[in-house]
Amino acid sequence: MTTWSCMNLQDSASPIMEQLIFFHDHTMMIITMILAMVLYFMASTIINELVDRYMLEGQTMELMWTIVPAVILLFITTPSLRLLYLMDEIHNPIMTIKTIGHQWYWSYEYSDFVNVEFDSYMTPYEGDNKSMFRLLETDNHVTLPMHSFIRIIVTAADVLHSWTIPSLGIKADATPGRLNQSSFMINRPGLLYGQCSEICGANHSFMPIVIESVSTENFIEWIKKLSE
């Protein structure tokens, strides 16, 4: 869980988020190298009192500062395209859930099961409860099995919303009259927190998302209880 003192990305809870973190670190390394090189050239130019009279007609230098950025872009583009294809690789999900954004709560439908649907509202903060995250707890958690390919269908009933779980690398826009689809797999148990990431009105900050990742056996027991 990210706190106010954490400047890094959240710990990954899915293979896709792991790849996103690797790509972020890879890109930041390249950017850091470019920044260091540019700062070195700027400092050298400022300190150096000599003037190169051939600088205005340096064809070789112009060729180099055209080729080098192109090569750098290849080192960024190649893993980026690979990651984009990996994010769309799931074709046969084990289960499908549907989430609908409202002002200002989420409702969920487990499309593969009969009569399994519920609303999820934010739980009011209790100051004496030290284990409770402010503005992130909900009365009903979205319970999902880990190590299973899951497809989520996202839409909205009124205005634009965005269903976002940072530790899963998922951000799906909820658009009225349109179904957006995303897929993921959770690789560890626990509670995963998220929030609406599209400004949707006065209570935009009060519609959190909580996913409870459990084993397949516990998920089946949970579904049985809801279906009764």
CSV table of C-alpha atoms in Angstrom, one decimal:
chain,number,residue,atom,x,y,z
A,1,MET,CA,0.0,0.0,0.0
A,2,THR,CA,1.4,3.4,-1.0
A,3,THR,CA,1.7,6.0,1.8
A,4,TRP,CA,2.5,9.7,1.8
A,5,SER,CA,6.2,9.1,2.2
A,6,CYS,CA,6.5,6.6,-0.7
A,7,MET,CA,7.7,8.1,-3.9
A,8,ASN,CA,7.9,4.8,-5.9
A,9,LEU,CA,5.2,2.7,-7.6
A,10,GLN,CA,3.1,0.3,-5.6
A,11,ASP,CA,4.2,-3.3,-5.2
A,12,SER,CA,2.9,-5.3,-8.1
A,13,ALA,CA,0.1,-7.8,-7.6
A,14,SER,CA,-0.1,-9.0,-11.2
A,15,PRO,CA,2.4,-10.0,-14.0
A,16,ILE,CA,1.4,-7.0,-16.1
A,17,MET,CA,2.2,-4.6,-13.3
A,18,GLU,CA,5.6,-6.3,-12.9
A,19,GLN,CA,6.3,-5.6,-16.6
A,20,LEU,CA,5.1,-2.0,-16.2
A,21,ILE,CA,7.5,-1.5,-13.3
A,22,PHE,CA,10.4,-3.0,-15.4
A,23,PHE,CA,9.6,-0.7,-18.3
A,24,HIS,CA,9.4,2.3,-16.0
A,25,ASP,CA,12.8,1.6,-14.6
A,26,HIS,CA,14.2,0.9,-18.0
A,27,THR,CA,12.9,4.3,-19.3
A,28,MET,CA,14.0,6.2,-16.3
A,29,MET,CA,17.6,4.8,-16.7
A,30,ILE,CA,17.7,6.1,-20.3
A,31,ILE,CA,16.3,9.5,-19.3
A,32,THR,CA,18.8,9.8,-16.5
A,33,MET,CA,21.7,9.0,-18.9
A,34,ILE,CA,20.4,11.7,-21.3
A,35,LEU,CA,20.0,14.2,-18.6
A,36,ALA,CA,23.5,13.6,-17.3
A,37,MET,CA,25.0,13.9,-20.8
A,38,VAL,CA,23.1,17.2,-21.5
A,39,LEU,CA,24.1,18.7,-18.2
A,40,TYR,CA,27.8,17.8,-18.9
A,41,PHE,CA,27.7,19.4,-22.4
A,42,MET,CA,26.0,22.5,-20.9
A,43,ALA,CA,28.6,22.8,-18.1
A,44,SER,CA,31.4,22.3,-20.6
A,45,THR,CA,30.1,25.0,-22.9
A,46,ILE,CA,29.7,27.5,-20.1
A,47,ILE,CA,33.1,26.9,-18.6
A,48,ASN,CA,35.0,26.7,-21.9
A,49,GLU,CA,36.1,30.1,-23.1
A,50,LEU,CA,37.3,28.9,-26.5
A,51,VAL,CA,35.2,29.1,-29.6
A,52,ASP,CA,35.1,26.6,-32.4
A,53,ARG,CA,34.8,28.5,-35.7
A,54,TYR,CA,33.6,25.4,-37.5
A,55,MET,CA,30.7,24.8,-35.1
A,56,LEU,CA,28.1,26.5,-37.4
A,57,GLU,CA,28.8,24.1,-40.2
A,58,GLY,CA,29.3,20.8,-38.3
A,59,GLN,CA,27.6,18.3,-40.7
A,60,THR,CA,29.0,15.4,-38.8
A,61,MET,CA,27.6,16.7,-35.5
A,62,GLU,CA,24.2,17.3,-37.0
A,63,LEU,CA,24.2,13.8,-38.4
A,64,MET,CA,25.1,12.4,-35.0
A,65,TRP,CA,22.4,14.3,-33.1
A,66,THR,CA,19.8,12.9,-35.6
A,67,ILE,CA,20.9,9.3,-35.5
A,68,VAL,CA,21.5,9.0,-31.7
A,69,PRO,CA,18.0,10.1,-30.7
A,70,ALA,CA,16.5,7.7,-33.2
A,71,VAL,CA,18.5,4.8,-31.7
A,72,ILE,CA,17.4,5.8,-28.2
A,73,LEU,CA,13.8,5.8,-29.3
A,74,LEU,CA,14.2,2.3,-30.6
A,75,PHE,CA,15.4,1.2,-27.1
A,76,ILE,CA,12.2,2.7,-25.7
A,77,THR,CA,9.7,1.7,-28.4
A,78,THR,CA,10.6,-2.0,-28.6
A,79,PRO,CA,9.8,-2.9,-24.9
A,80,SER,CA,6.8,-0.6,-25.0
A,81,LEU,CA,5.2,-2.4,-28.0
A,82,ARG,CA,6.0,-5.8,-26.4
A,83,LEU,CA,4.2,-4.7,-23.2
A,84,LEU,CA,1.2,-3.4,-25.1
A,85,TYR,CA,0.8,-6.8,-26.7
A,86,LEU,CA,1.3,-8.6,-23.4
A,87,MET,CA,-1.6,-6.5,-21.9
A,88,ASP,CA,-4.0,-7.8,-24.5
A,89,GLU,CA,-2.8,-11.4,-24.4
A,90,ILE,CA,-5.6,-13.0,-22.3
A,91,HIS,CA,-8.2,-14.5,-24.7
A,92,ASN,CA,-9.9,-17.2,-22.6
A,93,PRO,CA,-10.7,-15.7,-19.1
A,94,ILE,CA,-11.8,-18.0,-16.3
A,95,MET,CA,-14.5,-15.6,-15.2
A,96,THR,CA,-16.1,-12.2,-16.1
A,97,ILE,CA,-17.3,-9.5,-13.8
A,98,LYS,CA,-19.1,-6.3,-14.7
A,99,THR,CA,-18.7,-3.0,-12.8
A,100,ILE,CA,-20.9,0.0,-13.1
A,101,GLY,CA,-19.9,3.4,-11.9
A,102,HIS,CA,-22.5,5.6,-10.2
A,103,GLN,CA,-22.4,9.0,-8.5
A,104,TRP,CA,-20.8,8.0,-6.1
A,105,TYR,CA,-20.4,4.3,-5.7
A,106,TRP,CA,-19.6,1.2,-7.6
A,107,SER,CA,-21.9,-1.8,-8.3
A,108,TYR,CA,-20.7,-5.2,-9.4
A,109,GLU,CA,-22.3,-8.1,-11.2
A,110,TYR,CA,-20.7,-11.5,-11.4
A,111,SER,CA,-21.9,-12.4,-14.9
A,112,ASP,CA,-20.9,-16.1,-14.7
A,113,PHE,CA,-23.1,-16.7,-11.6
A,114,VAL,CA,-26.8,-16.3,-11.0
A,115,ASN,CA,-28.1,-13.5,-8.7
A,116,VAL,CA,-24.6,-12.4,-7.5
A,117,GLU,CA,-24.5,-8.6,-7.6
A,118,PHE,CA,-24.0,-5.9,-5.0
A,119,ASP,CA,-23.2,-2.2,-4.4
A,120,SER,CA,-19.9,-1.0,-2.9
A,121,TYR,CA,-20.0,2.2,-0.8
A,122,MET,CA,-17.2,3.9,1.0
A,123,THR,CA,-17.0,3.1,4.7
A,124,PRO,CA,-17.0,6.2,6.9
A,125,TYR,CA,-13.6,6.7,8.6
A,126,GLU,CA,-13.3,5.8,12.3
A,127,GLY,CA,-10.5,7.6,13.9
A,128,ASP,CA,-10.0,5.1,16.7
A,129,ASN,CA,-9.6,2.2,14.2
A,130,LYS,CA,-5.9,2.2,13.4
A,131,SER,CA,-6.1,-0.6,10.8
A,132,MET,CA,-8.6,1.3,8.6
A,133,PHE,CA,-7.4,3.3,5.6
A,134,ARG,CA,-9.1,6.7,5.3
A,135,LEU,CA,-11.2,7.1,2.2
A,136,LEU,CA,-10.2,3.6,0.9
A,137,GLU,CA,-12.4,1.2,2.8
A,138,THR,CA,-15.7,-0.2,1.4
A,139,ASP,CA,-18.6,-2.0,2.9
A,140,ASN,CA,-18.5,-4.8,0.3
A,141,HIS,CA,-15.2,-6.0,-1.2
A,142,VAL,CA,-14.8,-7.4,-4.7
A,143,THR,CA,-13.7,-10.9,-3.9
A,144,LEU,CA,-11.7,-12.6,-6.7
A,145,PRO,CA,-9.6,-15.8,-7.0
A,146,MET,CA,-5.9,-15.4,-7.4
A,147,HIS,CA,-3.9,-17.2,-10.2
A,148,SER,CA,-6.9,-17.0,-12.5
A,149,PHE,CA,-7.4,-15.0,-15.7
A,150,ILE,CA,-10.2,-12.5,-15.0
A,151,ARG,CA,-12.0,-10.2,-17.5
A,152,ILE,CA,-13.7,-7.1,-16.2
A,153,ILE,CA,-16.3,-5.1,-18.2
A,154,VAL,CA,-16.6,-1.5,-17.1
A,155,THR,CA,-19.4,1.0,-17.8
A,156,ALA,CA,-21.1,3.9,-16.1
A,157,ALA,CA,-24.8,4.8,-15.4
A,158,ASP,CA,-24.5,8.6,-15.3
A,159,VAL,CA,-21.2,10.4,-15.9
A,160,LEU,CA,-17.6,9.4,-16.7
A,161,HIS,CA,-15.8,7.3,-14.1
A,162,SER,CA,-12.5,5.3,-14.1
A,163,TRP,CA,-12.0,1.9,-12.4
A,164,THR,CA,-8.4,1.9,-11.3
A,165,ILE,CA,-6.3,-0.5,-9.3
A,166,PRO,CA,-2.6,0.7,-9.4
A,167,SER,CA,-1.1,-2.5,-8.0
A,168,LEU,CA,-2.7,-4.5,-10.9
A,169,GLY,CA,-1.8,-2.0,-13.6
A,170,ILE,CA,-5.5,-1.6,-14.4
A,171,LYS,CA,-7.2,1.7,-15.4
A,172,ALA,CA,-10.4,1.3,-17.3
A,173,ASP,CA,-12.6,4.2,-18.2
A,174,ALA,CA,-16.3,3.9,-17.3
A,175,THR,CA,-18.3,5.6,-20.1
A,176,PRO,CA,-22.1,5.8,-20.1
A,177,GLY,CA,-23.5,3.7,-22.9
A,178,ARG,CA,-20.3,2.0,-23.7
A,179,LEU,CA,-18.6,-1.2,-22.4
A,180,ASN,CA,-14.8,-1.2,-21.9
A,181,GLN,CA,-13.0,-4.4,-21.3
A,182,SER,CA,-9.8,-5.2,-19.5
A,183,SER,CA,-8.1,-8.4,-18.3
A,184,PHE,CA,-5.7,-9.2,-15.4
A,185,MET,CA,-4.5,-12.0,-13.2
A,186,ILE,CA,-3.7,-11.6,-9.4
A,187,ASN,CA,-0.6,-13.4,-8.3
A,188,ARG,CA,-0.8,-12.9,-4.5
A,189,PRO,CA,-3.5,-12.8,-1.8
A,190,GLY,CA,-4.5,-9.7,0.1
A,191,LEU,CA,-6.4,-6.5,-0.2
A,192,LEU,CA,-5.8,-4.3,-3.2
A,193,TYR,CA,-7.0,-0.7,-3.1
A,194,GLY,CA,-7.9,1.7,-5.8
A,195,GLN,CA,-10.1,4.8,-6.5
A,196,CYS,CA,-12.0,6.4,-9.2
A,197,SER,CA,-9.5,8.2,-11.4
A,198,GLU,CA,-11.8,10.4,-13.5
A,199,ILE,CA,-13.2,13.6,-11.9
A,200,CYS,CA,-16.9,12.8,-11.7
A,201,GLY,CA,-18.5,15.3,-9.4
A,202,ALA,CA,-18.6,16.6,-5.9
A,203,ASN,CA,-18.0,13.2,-4.2
A,204,HIS,CA,-15.4,12.0,-6.7
A,205,SER,CA,-12.9,11.3,-3.9
A,206,PHE,CA,-15.4,9.1,-2.0
A,207,MET,CA,-15.8,6.1,-4.3
A,208,PRO,CA,-12.9,3.7,-3.5
A,209,ILE,CA,-12.4,0.2,-4.8
A,210,VAL,CA,-11.2,-2.8,-2.7
A,211,ILE,CA,-10.4,-6.1,-4.2
A,212,GLU,CA,-9.9,-9.1,-1.9
A,213,SER,CA,-7.7,-11.7,-3.5
A,214,VAL,CA,-8.3,-15.2,-2.0
A,215,SER,CA,-7.7,-18.8,-3.0
A,216,THR,CA,-10.0,-20.6,-5.4
A,217,GLU,CA,-11.6,-22.6,-2.6
A,218,ASN,CA,-12.4,-19.6,-0.5
A,219,PHE,CA,-13.8,-17.8,-3.5
A,220,ILE,CA,-16.2,-20.7,-4.2
A,221,GLU,CA,-17.4,-20.7,-0.6
A,222,TRP,CA,-18.0,-16.9,-0.9
A,223,ILE,CA,-20.0,-17.3,-4.1
A,224,LYS,CA,-22.1,-20.0,-2.5
A,225,LYS,CA,-23.0,-17.7,0.4
A,226,LEU,CA,-24.0,-14.9,-1.9
A,227,SER,CA,-26.1,-17.2,-4.1
A,228,GLU,CA,-28.1,-18.6,-1.2
